[in-house]
GROMACS .gro file of C-alpha atoms in nm:
model
  242
    1MET     CA    1   9.129  12.828   8.630
    2PHE     CA    2   9.153  12.503   8.822
    3ILE     CA    3   9.140  12.182   8.619
    4ALA     CA    4   9.087  11.866   8.821
    5GLY     CA    5   9.317  11.571   8.764
    6ASP     CA    6   9.207  11.244   8.607
    7THR     CA    7   9.162  11.068   8.943
    8HIS     CA    8   8.923  11.334   9.068
    9GLN     CA    9   8.731  11.335   8.742
   10ARG     CA   10   8.652  10.965   8.767
   11ILE     CA   11   8.450  11.024   9.085
   12TYR     CA   12   8.160  11.155   8.876
   13ASP     CA   13   7.970  11.016   8.582
   14HIS     CA   14   7.923  11.327   8.372
   15GLN     CA   15   8.210  11.475   8.175
   16ALA     CA   16   8.211  11.755   7.919
   17ALA     CA   17   8.457  11.821   7.637
   18LEU     CA   18   8.629  12.153   7.708
   19GLY     CA   19   8.629  12.229   7.337
   20ALA     CA   20   8.250  12.227   7.344
   21LEU     CA   21   8.271  12.499   7.610
   22GLY     CA   22   8.506  12.716   7.404
   23ILE     CA   23   8.820  12.610   7.597
   24HIS     CA   24   9.095  12.464   7.379
   25ILE     CA   25   9.395  12.300   7.546
   26ARG     CA   26   9.622  12.002   7.485
   27GLY     CA   27   9.704  11.722   7.720
   28ARG     CA   28   9.545  11.466   7.947
   29SER     CA   29   9.293  11.707   8.101
   30SER     CA   30   9.114  11.785   7.778
   31ARG     CA   31   8.795  11.652   7.940
   32LEU     CA   32   8.669  11.813   8.257
   33THR     CA   33   8.393  11.705   8.488
   34LEU     CA   34   8.158  11.997   8.542
   35SER     CA   35   8.152  12.113   8.902
   36TYR     CA   36   7.792  12.219   8.838
   37ARG     CA   37   7.626  11.891   8.744
   38THR     CA   38   7.254  11.967   8.763
   39THR     CA   39   7.082  11.911   8.429
   40LYS     CA   40   6.953  12.190   8.206
   41GLU     CA   41   6.594  12.094   8.281
   42ILE     CA   42   6.632  12.102   8.661
   43LEU     CA   43   6.834  12.424   8.653
   44ALA     CA   44   6.571  12.599   8.440
   45LYS     CA   45   6.296  12.515   8.691
   46ALA     CA   46   6.515  12.614   8.986
   47LEU     CA   47   6.599  12.954   8.834
   48ARG     CA   48   6.227  13.030   8.800
   49VAL     CA   49   6.189  12.961   9.174
   50VAL     CA   50   6.433  13.238   9.265
   51ASP     CA   51   6.298  13.505   9.030
   52PRO     CA   52   6.061  13.414   8.745
   53THR     CA   53   6.059  13.763   8.592
   54ARG     CA   54   6.423  13.873   8.562
   55PRO     CA   55   6.697  13.763   8.319
   56LYS     CA   56   6.920  13.491   8.467
   57GLU     CA   57   7.233  13.708   8.467
   58LYS     CA   58   7.060  13.969   8.686
   59ILE     CA   59   6.922  13.731   8.949
   60SER     CA   60   7.075  13.725   9.296
   61TYR     CA   61   6.991  13.492   9.580
   62ASP     CA   62   7.061  13.444   9.949
   63ASP     CA   63   7.370  13.222   9.971
   64LEU     CA   64   7.261  13.105  10.320
   65ASP     CA   65   7.584  13.246  10.470
   66ASP     CA   66   7.459  13.594  10.564
   67GLY     CA   67   7.515  13.728  10.216
   68THR     CA   68   7.399  13.714   9.856
   69ASP     CA   69   7.536  13.563   9.539
   70THR     CA   70   7.469  13.618   9.172
   71LEU     CA   71   7.338  13.356   8.932
   72ALA     CA   72   7.520  13.506   8.636
   73GLY     CA   73   7.701  13.226   8.457
   74TYR     CA   74   7.493  12.945   8.605
   75ARG     CA   75   7.445  12.696   8.326
   76SER     CA   76   7.461  12.328   8.245
   77VAL     CA   77   7.554  12.132   7.935
   78LEU     CA   78   7.385  11.819   8.071
   79ARG     CA   79   7.045  11.691   7.964
   80GLY     CA   80   6.793  11.479   8.151
   81PRO     CA   81   6.423  11.426   8.221
   82ALA     CA   82   6.206  11.724   8.305
   83PRO     CA   83   6.134  11.773   8.677
   84VAL     CA   84   5.803  11.622   8.784
   85LEU     CA   85   5.559  11.840   8.982
   86VAL     CA   86   5.279  11.646   9.150
   87PRO     CA   87   4.973  11.769   9.350
   88TYR     CA   88   4.800  11.567   9.625
   89ASN     CA   89   4.482  11.621   9.824
   90ASN     CA   90   4.641  11.577  10.167
   91TRP     CA   91   4.966  11.498  10.348
   92ASP     CA   92   4.890  11.126  10.385
   93ASP     CA   93   4.835  11.091  10.010
   94GLU     CA   94   5.156  11.282   9.945
   95LEU     CA   95   5.357  11.051  10.170
   96ALA     CA   96   5.210  10.749   9.992
   97GLY     CA   97   5.306  10.904   9.659
   98LEU     CA   98   5.657  10.972   9.792
   99ALA     CA   99   5.696  10.607   9.892
  100ALA     CA  100   5.590  10.496   9.542
  101THR     CA  101   5.841  10.734   9.383
  102LEU     CA  102   6.123  10.611   9.607
  103ARG     CA  103   6.040  10.246   9.532
  104SER     CA  104   6.056  10.323   9.160
  105TRP     CA  105   6.390  10.503   9.195
  106ARG     CA  106   6.534  10.229   9.412
  107GLY     CA  107   6.434   9.970   9.155
  108GLU     CA  108   6.610  10.165   8.881
  109LEU     CA  109   6.929  10.221   9.084
  110SER     CA  110   6.940   9.898   9.284
  111THR     CA  111   7.194   9.620   9.252
  112ALA     CA  112   7.169   9.251   9.334
  113ASP     CA  113   7.353   9.135   9.645
  114ASN     CA  114   7.331   8.758   9.699
  115GLY     CA  115   6.982   8.756   9.556
  116ALA     CA  116   6.858   9.049   9.768
  117ILE     CA  117   6.784   9.388   9.616
  118ARG     CA  118   6.986   9.660   9.788
  119ASP     CA  119   6.959  10.034   9.737
  120PRO     CA  120   7.288  10.213   9.667
  121GLY     CA  121   7.289  10.433   9.975
  122GLY     CA  122   7.333  10.807   9.949
  123LEU     CA  123   7.206  10.840   9.592
  124ILE     CA  124   6.848  10.939   9.680
  125ALA     CA  125   6.724  11.209   9.919
  126VAL     CA  126   6.400  11.361  10.045
  127CYS     CA  127   6.379  11.732  10.129
  128VAL     CA  128   6.107  11.888  10.348
  129ALA     CA  129   6.041  12.228  10.504
  130ASP     CA  130   6.094  12.164  10.877
  131ARG     CA  131   6.201  11.909  11.140
  132ASN     CA  132   5.845  11.806  11.217
  133MET     CA  133   5.794  11.699  10.857
  134VAL     CA  134   6.129  11.516  10.865
  135SER     CA  135   6.003  11.302  11.154
  136GLN     CA  136   5.668  11.237  10.986
  137ALA     CA  137   5.824  11.144  10.652
  138MET     CA  138   6.083  10.913  10.808
  139TYR     CA  139   5.825  10.742  11.027
  140TYR     CA  140   5.592  10.679  10.732
  141LEU     CA  141   5.867  10.553  10.502
  142GLU     CA  142   6.011  10.316  10.760
  143SER     CA  143   5.691  10.188  10.924
  144GLN     CA  144   5.451  10.188  10.629
  145ALA     CA  145   5.677  10.142  10.326
  146GLY     CA  146   5.974   9.950  10.468
  147ILE     CA  147   6.223  10.208  10.339
  148SER     CA  148   6.521  10.276  10.567
  149CYS     CA  149   6.611  10.641  10.623
  150ALA     CA  150   6.893  10.851  10.765
  151GLU     CA  151   6.825  11.205  10.889
  152LEU     CA  152   7.048  11.479  10.753
  153THR     CA  153   7.194  11.681  11.042
  154LYS     CA  154   7.453  11.958  11.059
  155ASP     CA  155   7.711  11.682  11.109
  156GLY     CA  156   7.594  11.475  10.813
  157PRO     CA  157   7.358  11.175  10.781
  158LYS     CA  158   7.255  11.023  11.115
  159GLY     CA  159   7.217  10.648  11.080
  160ASN     CA  160   7.279  10.397  10.804
  161GLY     CA  161   6.950  10.430  10.617
  162ASP     CA  162   6.956  10.431  10.237
  163ILE     CA  163   6.737  10.739  10.188
  164HIS     CA  164   6.863  11.069  10.331
  165VAL     CA  165   6.587  11.295  10.470
  166GLY     CA  166   6.638  11.654  10.581
  167THR     CA  167   6.519  12.012  10.583
  168MET     CA  168   6.610  12.257  10.308
  169HIS     CA  169   6.869  12.416  10.541
  170ARG     CA  170   7.074  12.092  10.537
  171PHE     CA  171   7.118  12.052  10.161
  172LYS     CA  172   7.367  12.324  10.079
  173GLY     CA  173   7.684  12.170   9.938
  174LEU     CA  174   7.529  11.824   9.896
  175GLU     CA  175   7.439  11.636   9.579
  176TYR     CA  176   7.218  11.338   9.498
  177GLN     CA  177   7.134  11.157   9.179
  178ARG     CA  178   6.762  11.183   9.258
  179LEU     CA  179   6.579  11.416   9.492
  180ALA     CA  180   6.218  11.448   9.607
  181ILE     CA  181   6.102  11.777   9.758
  182VAL     CA  182   5.776  11.714   9.946
  183GLY     CA  183   5.534  11.937  10.135
  184ALA     CA  184   5.588  12.232   9.900
  185SER     CA  185   5.248  12.373   9.992
  186ASP     CA  186   5.119  12.725  10.040
  187GLY     CA  187   5.170  12.824  10.403
  188ILE     CA  188   5.459  12.580  10.443
  189ILE     CA  189   5.699  12.716  10.179
  190PRO     CA  190   5.724  12.988  10.290
  191HIS     CA  191   5.602  12.945  10.648
  192THR     CA  192   5.320  13.198  10.654
  193SER     CA  193   5.309  13.215  11.033
  194ILE     CA  194   5.674  13.324  11.043
  195ILE     CA  195   5.705  13.583  10.768
  196GLU     CA  196   5.358  13.739  10.744
  197ARG     CA  197   5.413  13.925  11.071
  198TYR     CA  198   5.665  14.145  10.889
  199ARG     CA  199   5.450  14.235  10.588
  200THR     CA  200   5.326  14.567  10.728
  201LYS     CA  201   5.546  14.643  11.027
  202ASP     CA  202   5.882  14.574  10.857
  203PRO     CA  203   5.855  14.553  10.475
  204ILE     CA  204   6.233  14.530  10.430
  205ARG     CA  205   6.252  14.231  10.665
  206TYR     CA  206   5.951  14.081  10.488
  207GLU     CA  207   6.124  14.099  10.149
  208ARG     CA  208   6.442  13.953  10.299
  209GLU     CA  209   6.253  13.659  10.449
  210GLN     CA  210   6.077  13.601  10.117
  211ARG     CA  211   6.411  13.594   9.935
  212LYS     CA  212   6.559  13.359  10.192
  213ALA     CA  213   6.266  13.116  10.157
  214ARG     CA  214   6.294  13.125   9.777
  215SER     CA  215   6.668  13.068   9.802
  216LEU     CA  216   6.623  12.765  10.027
  217LEU     CA  217   6.391  12.608   9.771
  218PHE     CA  218   6.632  12.697   9.489
  219VAL     CA  219   6.929  12.538   9.669
  220ALA     CA  220   6.724  12.226   9.746
  221ALA     CA  221   6.614  12.187   9.384
  222THR     CA  222   6.969  12.217   9.252
  223ARG     CA  223   7.094  11.936   9.478
  224ALA     CA  224   6.940  11.694   9.227
  225ARG     CA  225   7.183  11.580   8.958
  226ASP     CA  226   6.964  11.371   8.730
  227ALA     CA  227   6.602  11.362   8.850
  228LEU     CA  228   6.382  11.592   9.058
  229THR     CA  229   6.028  11.550   9.188
  230ILE     CA  230   5.841  11.828   9.371
  231SER     CA  231   5.505  11.760   9.537
  232TRP     CA  232   5.255  11.941   9.758
  233HIS     CA  233   4.917  11.888   9.920
  234GLY     CA  234   4.635  12.140   9.906
  235ARG     CA  235   4.740  12.468   9.749
  236PRO     CA  236   5.091  12.476   9.597
  237SER     CA  237   5.362  12.712   9.721
  238PRO     CA  238   5.352  13.046   9.537
  239TYR     CA  239   5.723  12.994   9.461
  240LEU     CA  240   5.674  12.683   9.249
  241PRO     CA  241   5.731  12.726   8.872
  242LEU     CA  242   5.387  12.602   8.769
   0.00000   0.00000   0.00000
């Protein structure tokens, strides 16, 4: 067992008493910051994305590193608001709704700096299905809503924008206080044009692609620490826990 020192623990807001977890020790490290900080409510929704029919301890998922991992033991002692799932008629309406959500979050997390309201950068992120939607979302937020953005790349955020925007592939290992997953529509998550070709000619590949798409959505959802919003336009993705 590795127990982080006090300096490391102060990086994060949430701490849990080890005694509450059945671990009884003496000394200065009697409180430990959970390395898994997603709330119970977000985790419950995310687990239903991966496999809504099986017990949690028997679920496995694509770890996005050419292998699989088990979800046995995944849990959280943290509580928070329930994830918000929002439908829209079309992509333009969804982008407008995203901008309103981000403004609300920025207002709640912002600080005053010489009279100007400044967003604490890196606390909020937007996740979409592909690069084309990244460009569209960033363009709308910056040109129509006046919200500065930084694109998540394989080398980290590109630019100094307050809101990080990236595809689901870029969120593994990251963490944000608040996360919006947009464009979670049928045909987009998963990309029908990519995986449907395997349904009859290669059923094993088809199932693997389905699991990978579910896993991407699961990983994205669990990057939210405190608040999660998922939206779609038209028909919702069949993976969403509706």
